[in-house]
Structure formats: structure tokens, C-alpha cells
mmCIF file of C-alpha atoms in Angstrom:
data_model
loop_
_atom_site.group_PDB
_atom_site.id
_atom_site.type_symbol
_atom_site.label_atom_id
_atom_site.label_comp_id
_atom_site.label_asym_id
_atom_site.label_seq_id
_atom_site.Cartn_x
_atom_site.Cartn_y
_atom_site.Cartn_z
ATOM 1 C CA MET L 1 57.808 13.366 -117.895
ATOM 2 C CA THR L 2 58.414 9.992 -115.371
ATOM 3 C CA ASP L 3 61.838 7.852 -116.625
ATOM 4 C CA THR L 4 63.668 4.826 -115.188
ATOM 5 C CA LEU L 5 65.243 7.299 -112.273
ATOM 6 C CA ALA L 6 63.333 6.554 -108.958
ATOM 7 C CA LEU L 7 64.227 6.841 -105.414
ATOM 8 C CA VAL L 8 65.353 3.255 -103.977
ATOM 9 C CA ASP L 9 62.335 1.283 -102.190
ATOM 10 C CA HIS L 10 63.292 2.170 -98.674
ATOM 11 C CA GLY L 11 63.581 5.931 -99.615
ATOM 12 C CA PRO L 12 59.983 7.239 -99.908
ATOM 13 C CA GLU L 13 59.546 6.374 -96.246
ATOM 14 C CA ALA L 14 62.854 7.766 -94.939
ATOM 15 C CA ILE L 15 62.100 11.016 -96.372
ATOM 16 C CA ARG L 16 59.232 10.866 -95.393
ATOM 17 C CA ALA L 17 60.318 10.298 -91.661
ATOM 18 C CA ALA L 18 62.995 13.173 -91.236
ATOM 19 C CA ALA L 19 60.194 15.634 -93.357
ATOM 20 C CA GLU L 20 57.936 14.459 -90.032
ATOM 21 C CA GLN L 21 60.784 15.076 -87.843
ATOM 22 C CA CYS L 22 60.918 19.548 -88.826
ATOM 23 C CA SER L 23 57.083 19.149 -89.456
ATOM 24 C CA GLU L 24 57.036 22.724 -87.581
ATOM 25 C CA GLN L 25 59.721 24.439 -89.248
ATOM 26 C CA PHE L 26 58.153 24.166 -93.154
ATOM 27 C CA ARG L 27 56.630 27.434 -94.122
ATOM 28 C CA GLN L 28 53.026 28.213 -95.658
ATOM 29 C CA HIS L 29 52.672 29.719 -99.401
ATOM 30 C CA PRO L 30 52.080 32.099 -99.484
ATOM 31 C CA THR L 31 52.175 33.339 -95.892
ATOM 32 C CA PRO L 32 49.648 35.329 -94.661
ATOM 33 C CA GLN L 33 51.045 38.476 -95.237
ATOM 34 C CA GLU L 34 51.805 37.592 -98.992
ATOM 35 C CA ARG L 35 47.858 36.709 -99.408
ATOM 36 C CA ALA L 36 46.634 39.875 -97.642
ATOM 37 C CA ILE L 37 49.442 41.904 -100.287
ATOM 38 C CA ALA L 38 47.480 39.249 -103.429
ATOM 39 C CA ALA L 39 43.847 39.785 -102.066
ATOM 40 C CA ALA L 40 44.444 43.523 -101.659
ATOM 41 C CA GLY L 41 45.613 44.304 -105.180
ATOM 42 C CA ARG L 42 42.520 42.805 -106.068
ATOM 43 C CA LEU L 43 44.438 40.992 -109.281
ATOM 44 C CA PRO L 44 42.525 37.918 -110.425
ATOM 45 C CA PHE L 45 44.525 34.879 -111.102
ATOM 46 C CA GLN L 46 46.312 34.882 -114.116
ATOM 47 C CA PRO L 47 47.918 32.147 -115.505
ATOM 48 C CA GLN L 48 50.558 34.018 -117.576
ATOM 49 C CA ASP L 49 51.859 36.151 -115.206
ATOM 50 C CA HIS L 50 52.108 33.499 -112.196
ATOM 51 C CA TYR L 51 55.317 33.023 -110.958
ATOM 52 C CA GLY L 52 56.244 32.143 -107.331
ATOM 53 C CA TYR L 53 53.747 30.697 -104.706
ATOM 54 C CA ARG L 54 51.603 33.575 -103.832
ATOM 55 C CA ARG L 55 47.944 32.072 -104.861
ATOM 56 C CA ASP L 56 49.505 28.936 -103.986
ATOM 57 C CA ARG L 57 48.127 26.773 -100.660
ATOM 58 C CA CYS L 58 50.928 24.757 -99.703
ATOM 59 C CA ALA L 59 53.967 25.089 -97.380
ATOM 60 C CA VAL L 60 57.457 24.641 -98.298
ATOM 61 C CA LEU L 61 60.813 23.721 -96.647
ATOM 62 C CA ASP L 62 63.594 24.934 -98.688
ATOM 63 C CA HIS L 63 66.938 24.165 -99.205
ATOM 64 C CA ASP L 64 68.460 26.545 -96.716
ATOM 65 C CA GLU L 65 65.625 25.575 -94.012
ATOM 66 C CA ILE L 66 66.461 21.839 -94.317
ATOM 67 C CA PRO L 67 68.190 21.082 -90.878
ATOM 68 C CA PRO L 68 71.383 18.953 -91.808
ATOM 69 C CA SER L 69 70.595 15.697 -90.759
ATOM 70 C CA VAL L 70 67.164 15.504 -93.096
ATOM 71 C CA ARG L 71 69.093 16.915 -95.667
ATOM 72 C CA SER L 72 71.894 14.261 -95.027
ATOM 73 C CA THR L 73 69.017 11.665 -95.547
ATOM 74 C CA ILE L 74 67.888 12.962 -98.534
ATOM 75 C CA VAL L 75 71.463 12.628 -99.729
ATOM 76 C CA ASP L 76 72.313 8.928 -98.540
ATOM 77 C CA VAL L 77 68.660 8.256 -100.464
ATOM 78 C CA LEU L 78 69.357 9.567 -103.855
ATOM 79 C CA LYS L 79 73.039 8.346 -103.678
ATOM 80 C CA GLN L 80 71.577 4.511 -102.801
ATOM 81 C CA SER L 81 69.374 5.414 -105.534
ATOM 82 C CA ARG L 82 72.792 6.021 -107.804
ATOM 83 C CA LEU L 83 71.508 9.252 -108.717
ATOM 84 C CA MET L 84 73.770 12.233 -109.120
ATOM 85 C CA VAL L 85 73.779 14.764 -106.230
ATOM 86 C CA GLY L 86 75.998 17.333 -106.177
ATOM 87 C CA PRO L 87 75.545 20.327 -105.895
ATOM 88 C CA ARG L 88 72.075 20.166 -105.832
ATOM 89 C CA ARG L 89 69.442 22.356 -103.975
ATOM 90 C CA PHE L 90 66.116 20.541 -102.747
ATOM 91 C CA THR L 91 62.991 21.902 -101.534
ATOM 92 C CA LEU L 92 60.267 19.545 -100.092
ATOM 93 C CA VAL L 93 56.795 21.081 -100.815
ATOM 94 C CA ARG L 94 53.514 19.375 -98.043
ATOM 95 C CA TYR L 95 50.570 19.777 -99.363
ATOM 96 C CA ARG L 96 47.289 18.902 -96.805
ATOM 97 C CA PRO L 97 44.098 17.797 -98.509
ATOM 98 C CA GLY L 98 42.721 20.890 -100.247
ATOM 99 C CA ASP L 99 46.115 22.813 -100.664
ATOM 100 C CA PHE L 100 47.205 22.965 -104.196
ATOM 101 C CA LEU L 101 49.615 24.744 -106.794
ATOM 102 C CA LEU L 102 48.423 26.950 -109.599
ATOM 103 C CA PRO L 103 49.031 26.782 -113.353
ATOM 104 C CA HIS L 104 52.629 28.422 -113.736
ATOM 105 C CA ARG L 105 55.997 27.770 -115.932
ATOM 106 C CA ASP L 106 59.318 27.778 -114.240
ATOM 107 C CA ASP L 107 62.509 28.947 -115.948
ATOM 108 C CA LEU L 108 65.038 26.805 -114.579
ATOM 109 C CA ALA L 109 64.858 22.695 -114.869
ATOM 110 C CA CYS L 110 64.115 20.848 -111.870
ATOM 111 C CA SER L 111 63.674 16.761 -110.636
ATOM 112 C CA LEU L 112 60.517 16.303 -109.265
ATOM 113 C CA PHE L 113 60.171 12.576 -106.624
ATOM 114 C CA ALA L 114 56.755 11.907 -105.492
ATOM 115 C CA VAL L 115 57.184 10.804 -101.711
ATOM 116 C CA THR L 116 54.262 9.718 -101.341
ATOM 117 C CA SER L 117 51.465 7.630 -103.431
ATOM 118 C CA SER L 118 47.873 8.477 -104.938
ATOM 119 C CA ASP L 119 45.393 7.164 -106.958
ATOM 120 C CA VAL L 120 43.653 10.540 -107.397
ATOM 121 C CA ASP L 121 46.485 13.231 -106.814
ATOM 122 C CA GLY L 122 49.688 14.095 -108.906
ATOM 123 C CA LEU L 123 50.895 17.188 -111.198
ATOM 124 C CA VAL L 124 49.412 17.619 -114.472
ATOM 125 C CA MET L 125 51.992 18.493 -116.882
ATOM 126 C CA GLN L 126 53.063 19.983 -120.529
ATOM 127 C CA THR L 127 54.594 17.565 -122.639
ATOM 128 C CA VAL L 128 57.205 17.881 -125.390
ATOM 129 C CA ASP L 129 54.592 17.399 -128.147
ATOM 130 C CA ASP L 130 52.134 20.209 -126.167
ATOM 131 C CA SER L 131 49.612 17.822 -124.759
ATOM 132 C CA PHE L 132 49.176 17.358 -120.814
ATOM 133 C CA VAL L 133 49.157 14.637 -119.083
ATOM 134 C CA LEU L 134 48.296 13.421 -115.019
ATOM 135 C CA ILE L 135 51.230 11.710 -113.335
ATOM 136 C CA THR L 136 50.029 10.213 -110.599
ATOM 137 C CA ASP L 137 51.741 10.064 -107.143
ATOM 138 C CA ARG L 138 53.826 6.608 -107.276
ATOM 139 C CA ALA L 139 56.351 6.933 -103.619
ATOM 140 C CA GLY L 140 59.704 7.194 -105.597
ATOM 141 C CA ARG L 141 58.524 7.854 -109.032
ATOM 142 C CA HIS L 142 60.849 10.592 -110.378
ATOM 143 C CA VAL L 143 59.290 13.557 -113.100
ATOM 144 C CA HIS L 144 61.457 15.608 -114.970
ATOM 145 C CA LEU L 145 60.302 19.148 -115.444
ATOM 146 C CA PRO L 146 61.514 21.012 -117.936
ATOM 147 C CA PRO L 147 61.937 24.835 -118.358
ATOM 148 C CA GLY L 148 59.031 26.540 -119.462
ATOM 149 C CA ALA L 149 56.613 23.575 -119.230
ATOM 150 C CA TRP L 150 53.001 24.514 -117.492
ATOM 151 C CA HIS L 151 52.216 22.447 -114.776
ATOM 152 C CA TRP L 152 49.961 22.414 -111.666
ATOM 153 C CA VAL L 153 48.621 20.860 -108.913
ATOM 154 C CA ASP L 154 44.890 20.029 -108.697
ATOM 155 C CA PRO L 155 43.656 20.670 -105.154
ATOM 156 C CA VAL L 156 44.842 17.314 -103.171
ATOM 157 C CA ARG L 157 42.043 14.958 -101.627
ATOM 158 C CA ARG L 158 45.478 13.344 -99.343
ATOM 159 C CA PRO L 159 48.228 14.779 -97.414
ATOM 160 C CA ARG L 160 51.365 15.156 -100.355
ATOM 161 C CA LEU L 161 54.696 15.531 -99.920
ATOM 162 C CA THR L 162 57.295 15.729 -102.794
ATOM 163 C CA LEU L 163 60.858 16.285 -103.214
ATOM 164 C CA MET L 164 61.574 19.123 -105.981
ATOM 165 C CA VAL L 165 65.487 18.861 -106.812
ATOM 166 C CA SER L 166 67.443 21.545 -108.999
ATOM 167 C CA PRO L 167 69.057 20.936 -111.426
ATOM 168 C CA PRO L 168 67.501 17.917 -112.183
ATOM 169 C CA VAL L 169 69.358 14.663 -111.255
ATOM 170 C CA ARG L 170 70.938 11.867 -113.527
ATOM 171 C CA LEU L 171 72.296 8.777 -113.070
ATOM 172 C CA LEU L 172 75.700 7.745 -111.220
ATOM 173 C CA ASP L 173 78.212 6.644 -114.209
ATOM 174 C CA THR L 174 78.945 2.860 -113.344
ATOM 175 C CA MET K 1 18.817 26.443 -112.667
ATOM 176 C CA ARG K 2 18.467 23.841 -111.050
ATOM 177 C CA SER K 3 18.436 20.040 -111.707
ATOM 178 C CA LYS K 4 15.654 17.172 -111.234
ATOM 179 C CA ILE K 5 16.772 13.319 -110.218
ATOM 180 C CA PRO K 6 18.555 13.206 -113.020
ATOM 181 C CA PRO K 7 18.912 10.490 -115.605
ATOM 182 C CA THR K 8 22.013 10.486 -116.437
ATOM 183 C CA ASP K 9 22.809 7.102 -117.490
ATOM 184 C CA GLU K 10 19.630 7.571 -119.664
ATOM 185 C CA LEU K 11 20.799 10.662 -121.032
ATOM 186 C CA ARG K 12 24.651 9.918 -121.498
ATOM 187 C CA ARG K 13 23.486 6.612 -123.548
ATOM 188 C CA GLU K 14 20.881 8.968 -125.905
ATOM 189 C CA LEU K 15 23.655 11.871 -126.049
ATOM 190 C CA LEU K 16 26.449 9.419 -127.293
ATOM 191 C CA SER K 17 24.230 7.330 -129.392
ATOM 192 C CA ARG K 18 23.228 10.688 -130.815
ATOM 193 C CA VAL K 19 27.438 11.337 -131.846
ATOM 194 C CA GLU K 20 27.506 8.002 -133.192
ATOM 195 C CA ASP K 21 24.328 8.575 -135.225
ATOM 196 C CA ASN K 22 25.728 11.267 -136.630
ATOM 197 C CA GLY K 23 29.630 11.879 -135.768
ATOM 198 C CA SER K 24 29.748 14.716 -138.118
ATOM 199 C CA GLY K 25 28.096 17.451 -135.709
ATOM 200 C CA LEU K 26 30.999 16.115 -133.373
ATOM 201 C CA GLN K 27 33.898 19.075 -133.711
ATOM 202 C CA ARG K 28 37.486 19.455 -132.019
ATOM 203 C CA GLY K 29 36.967 21.790 -128.700
ATOM 204 C CA PRO K 30 37.540 25.089 -130.166
ATOM 205 C CA GLY K 31 39.513 27.719 -129.349
ATOM 206 C CA SER K 32 42.572 27.716 -127.066
ATOM 207 C CA GLY K 33 43.635 27.879 -123.122
ATOM 208 C CA LEU K 34 46.748 28.781 -121.163
ATOM 209 C CA GLY K 35 49.489 30.006 -123.147
ATOM 210 C CA GLY K 36 47.020 29.720 -126.637
ATOM 211 C CA LEU K 37 47.786 25.433 -126.552
ATOM 212 C CA PRO K 38 44.927 23.485 -127.848
ATOM 213 C CA HIS K 39 42.231 21.854 -125.560
ATOM 214 C CA HIS K 40 41.538 18.294 -126.194
ATOM 215 C CA TYR K 41 37.556 17.601 -125.926
ATOM 216 C CA PHE K 42 34.956 16.960 -128.261
ATOM 217 C CA ARG K 43 31.869 18.933 -128.657
ATOM 218 C CA LEU K 44 28.205 18.628 -130.080
ATOM 219 C CA ASP K 45 26.445 22.244 -130.246
ATOM 220 C CA TRP K 46 23.138 22.536 -129.130
ATOM 221 C CA GLU K 47 21.265 23.188 -132.418
ATOM 222 C CA ALA K 48 23.030 19.564 -133.815
ATOM 223 C CA PHE K 49 20.825 17.679 -130.775
ATOM 224 C CA SER K 50 18.295 15.687 -132.031
ATOM 225 C CA LEU K 51 14.239 17.292 -131.010
ATOM 226 C CA PRO K 52 14.018 14.508 -128.206
ATOM 227 C CA LEU K 53 17.324 14.962 -127.178
ATOM 228 C CA ARG K 54 17.201 18.482 -126.369
ATOM 229 C CA ARG K 55 13.770 17.477 -124.761
ATOM 230 C CA ALA K 56 15.701 14.971 -122.418
ATOM 231 C CA CYS K 57 18.303 17.343 -121.966
ATOM 232 C CA SER K 58 15.598 20.218 -120.513
ATOM 233 C CA ALA K 59 13.872 17.973 -118.841
ATOM 234 C CA ALA K 60 17.511 16.761 -116.604
ATOM 235 C CA VAL K 61 17.514 20.157 -115.808
ATOM 236 C CA ASP K 62 15.531 22.267 -115.207
ATOM 237 C CA GLY K 63 15.707 25.699 -117.097
ATOM 238 C CA LEU K 64 17.900 24.721 -119.820
ATOM 239 C CA SER K 65 16.072 25.532 -122.676
ATOM 240 C CA ASP K 66 16.005 26.949 -126.068
ATOM 241 C CA GLN K 67 14.670 30.660 -124.241
ATOM 242 C CA SER K 68 16.680 30.512 -120.934
ATOM 243 C CA ARG K 69 20.312 29.048 -122.241
ATOM 244 C CA ILE K 70 22.303 31.149 -124.495
ATOM 245 C CA ALA K 71 24.678 28.540 -125.747
ATOM 246 C CA ALA K 72 24.447 24.767 -124.451
ATOM 247 C CA TRP K 73 26.435 21.839 -125.970
ATOM 248 C CA LEU K 74 27.868 18.286 -125.288
ATOM 249 C CA HIS K 75 31.330 18.117 -124.312
ATOM 250 C CA ILE K 76 32.953 14.557 -124.621
ATOM 251 C CA ILE K 77 36.791 14.388 -123.409
ATOM 252 C CA PRO K 78 37.940 11.052 -124.551
ATOM 253 C CA THR K 79 40.925 9.352 -121.674
ATOM 254 C CA GLY K 80 43.803 11.267 -122.017
ATOM 255 C CA GLY K 81 41.695 14.547 -123.141
ATOM 256 C CA PHE K 82 41.690 17.937 -121.230
ATOM 257 C CA ILE K 83 40.211 21.503 -121.262
ATOM 258 C CA LEU K 84 43.158 23.745 -120.591
ATOM 259 C CA PRO K 85 42.849 26.240 -117.835
ATOM 260 C CA ILE K 86 40.519 28.686 -119.413
ATOM 261 C CA ARG K 87 37.968 31.451 -118.284
ATOM 262 C CA PRO K 88 34.819 29.821 -120.348
ATOM 263 C CA ALA K 89 32.603 32.787 -120.036
ATOM 264 C CA LEU K 90 34.952 34.919 -121.654
ATOM 265 C CA ALA K 91 35.763 32.685 -123.932
ATOM 266 C CA TRP K 92 32.834 30.713 -125.268
ATOM 267 C CA ALA K 93 30.134 33.142 -125.364
ATOM 268 C CA PRO K 94 29.151 35.542 -127.780
ATOM 269 C CA LYS K 95 31.382 38.565 -127.640
ATOM 270 C CA SER K 96 28.499 40.938 -126.873
ATOM 271 C CA LEU K 97 27.236 38.689 -123.590
ATOM 272 C CA ARG K 98 30.877 37.688 -122.034
ATOM 273 C CA THR K 99 30.319 39.923 -119.052
ATOM 274 C CA ARG K 100 26.668 38.641 -118.581
ATOM 275 C CA VAL K 101 27.467 35.072 -118.097
ATOM 276 C CA ALA K 102 28.151 32.502 -115.960
ATOM 277 C CA PHE K 103 29.015 28.987 -117.405
ATOM 278 C CA GLU K 104 27.916 25.619 -115.559
ATOM 279 C CA GLU K 105 28.609 21.978 -116.590
ATOM 280 C CA PHE K 106 25.861 18.726 -115.626
ATOM 281 C CA VAL K 107 28.406 16.326 -115.216
ATOM 282 C CA LEU K 108 27.290 12.238 -116.669
ATOM 283 C CA SER K 109 30.280 10.136 -116.472
ATOM 284 C CA ASP K 110 32.070 8.977 -113.225
ATOM 285 C CA GLY K 111 35.709 8.546 -113.395
ATOM 286 C CA PRO K 112 37.829 8.572 -109.304
ATOM 287 C CA GLY K 113 40.308 11.213 -109.974
ATOM 288 C CA ASP K 114 39.013 12.628 -112.541
ATOM 289 C CA GLY K 115 36.817 15.904 -112.574
ATOM 290 C CA ALA K 116 37.332 19.734 -112.661
ATOM 291 C CA THR K 117 38.866 22.359 -110.898
ATOM 292 C CA VAL K 118 37.636 25.973 -110.791
ATOM 293 C CA MET K 119 39.238 29.318 -108.894
ATOM 294 C CA ARG K 120 36.463 31.016 -106.716
ATOM 295 C CA GLY K 121 38.398 34.150 -105.574
ATOM 296 C CA GLN K 122 41.954 33.098 -103.982
ATOM 297 C CA GLN K 123 41.057 29.756 -103.741
ATOM 298 C CA ALA K 124 41.069 26.762 -106.534
ATOM 299 C CA VAL K 125 38.146 24.181 -105.740
ATOM 300 C CA ARG K 126 38.265 20.219 -106.775
ATOM 301 C CA ILE K 127 35.259 19.262 -108.260
ATOM 302 C CA ASP K 128 35.405 15.497 -108.666
ATOM 303 C CA ASP K 129 33.387 13.663 -111.338
ATOM 304 C CA PHE K 130 30.324 11.799 -110.331
ATOM 305 C CA SER K 131 27.394 11.456 -112.697
ATOM 306 C CA GLY K 132 24.229 14.209 -111.947
ATOM 307 C CA GLY K 133 27.120 16.421 -110.261
ATOM 308 C CA ARG K 134 27.298 20.363 -111.033
ATOM 309 C CA VAL K 135 29.624 22.686 -111.950
ATOM 310 C CA LEU K 136 29.572 25.974 -111.359
ATOM 311 C CA CYS K 137 32.300 28.887 -113.100
ATOM 312 C CA GLN K 138 31.415 32.189 -112.541
ATOM 313 C CA ILE K 139 32.165 35.296 -115.138
ATOM 314 C CA HIS K 140 35.753 35.677 -114.533
ATOM 315 C CA GLU K 141 36.633 33.124 -112.980
ATOM 316 C CA TRP K 142 38.705 29.989 -114.333
ATOM 317 C CA TYR K 143 38.063 26.318 -115.152
ATOM 318 C CA TRP K 144 40.214 23.867 -116.502
ATOM 319 C CA VAL K 145 39.889 19.672 -116.636
ATOM 320 C CA ARG K 146 42.342 17.483 -115.958
ATOM 321 C CA PRO K 147 43.575 14.612 -118.359
ATOM 322 C CA VAL K 148 41.504 11.980 -117.996
ATOM 323 C CA LEU K 149 42.613 8.378 -116.747
ATOM 324 C CA GLY K 150 39.244 7.297 -116.972
ATOM 325 C CA ALA K 151 36.157 6.293 -119.616
ATOM 326 C CA ASP K 152 35.717 8.943 -121.611
ATOM 327 C CA ARG K 153 33.978 11.940 -119.381
ATOM 328 C CA VAL K 154 30.953 13.121 -121.285
ATOM 329 C CA SER K 155 28.873 16.707 -119.626
ATOM 330 C CA LEU K 156 26.269 18.712 -120.762
ATOM 331 C CA ALA K 157 27.346 22.373 -120.555
ATOM 332 C CA TRP K 158 25.908 25.329 -121.233
ATOM 333 C CA LEU K 159 25.905 29.176 -120.265
ATOM 334 C CA ALA K 160 23.168 31.203 -118.779
ATOM 335 C CA PRO K 161 22.392 34.808 -118.227
ATOM 336 C CA HIS K 162 24.704 35.514 -114.738
ATOM 337 C CA ASP K 163 22.177 36.659 -111.537
#
């Protein structure tokens, strides 16, 4: 759920601008090859078996592929936001209109930061009482995603960018 | 089935007044979705509709009559409610008909950002709500309604023979 952790005011814009500089390096998920394999297998979408990105539609820049200058911007923003940063892995996930992330669960907890804002797009996730909420995007907003929680992103209406940080961040001690 | 120009405001008012008149007919949405977790919606079955209400629904949606539909009901999803990913035809149709029906929904409310998502092959398709909008979900496909942000989401849902 959302909490008091958030990116410093200028953080989302700084990350968005840095991501824009390396927009060509984002990898489409699934890759055309992965999509072809999924289609050839004629396996229908099964949420219980859905791990990874084979049937999703978004673009990802994984930690090891993020240019050092962009990674440095992310670290700076997290430090300025007084959030624990090291050692952490970062993933930038970009959605074009119509892109989506199908319902699934992850084994590991992570922090998700919205880098863009929208009144209609966002993350749907399972809560501790087994209810579900739609957390609309507010640039800088933090969502703690616990391990095993169902979550998804419905096809988005507007361009969307999120930063995933694993393990989750926490506030630096004062 | 095709819809005529739908008197959706009128129909929504009538459906909701029917619910207020006889709340006992309204039940928590049965079954479960994703991971066996419970949905959060309410349902009023066609059998509990008054005769005028049945007529109003049949008039709003061509062919939605006692003869052609397999099951029909009213969905009310309160603010914050949701329908988890489910394959409606397989989950809500009588067992003997599960593989021969499609699920359809006639939306009677508006809500910016609210609506359903259906799978069509490899694609997830977002269908935002507008009064008079239609959602079609084929036999084996998944369907869900994201948590409602606006006012109560009201729709008429039914299972019909698959062409």
C-alpha cells in the first residue's frame, strides 16, 4: 500500500528525463521471440502460472542495462528523498498507451515508485485483508509490494513510467 | 444481441429502486476469482426482477428475454468493490452449458477510469465504463473489473448461447 515514503519533489522529473535519454535501450516485454513461443504453445493465460513477462506488454530496463549516469541519477534522487539505497537493484518499466501487466505474484518484495501521474492508470494490488485496491499514479508515490501479493496494471491510457527497487527501500535513520 | 438506443438512466433508476424495494433479493456476488479470493460485488438475479423490470431490460437489449438468455442478473459494484479475474462462462454458467456460452455485460453507469478488462487472445483489452457500453467476453477468456473509484458501478450481465 502507499505510505509516507515518497520521492523528493523534483525526483520524478529527474528520473523521467534520465530515462528519456536512454529510451532506445528499453527492451520490449515480451520479446517478439518470447511472444512467438507463447503463441505457438497455444497456452491460454492462466494467472496461477503467470510468472515473468511472457504475456505482458511493456518495456523494461533492468538494473544491469541502466547506463551508469541514469543509475547515478536514481541513487541521487533516493538519497535526497532520505531513502535507504544500497545495495539495491533498480528496474525502470515503461508503458505506452494500451500496454499492460497481467495479474501475477512475485516471490520477492519490492518498492514501486510512480514516476508519472494519472487519474485513471495505476497498480491494482491485493491488500493484507485480501481486498484489492487501485492505486492511481501520482509522481513520486511509493507502494510497498509484499511477496506473494497479486497485482496487475490494466491497459494504460497514458504513457506511464515506474521505478522498481528491490529489496524495498526504507527511510534513512535521522 | 444488439442494443437499441438504451434508456440507461431510466433503467438504472428502475433497477436500483427494485433493489431498494426488495433488498433481500440482492446477494453478495457468488464464487471466487483469482487465487480463490472473494469478489466484492452484489448481484440480483433475473428471477428476482419484477415483470416491468424484465420488460425494461428486454427493451434495452434486443433479444434479452426469458427465451434467449441462459442466465441474467444485475451487477452492483460499490465504490471500492471489484470483480477479480475470472472466466465468467466457466464460472457462472450451469455446468452442462459452460463450453457453449459467452458472457456479456451492458453498462449502466459512468465512472472515469472505471471499467472492465477482458483478454482477447494474447491481448488485454481495457473497456472503460460509459452508460450504454457493452462488454463481451468469449467462453474461455478472462474478465475482471478493477476496483471502482467513482460511484457505484451498475450493469446488466448475462450469459447467452455462443454463436
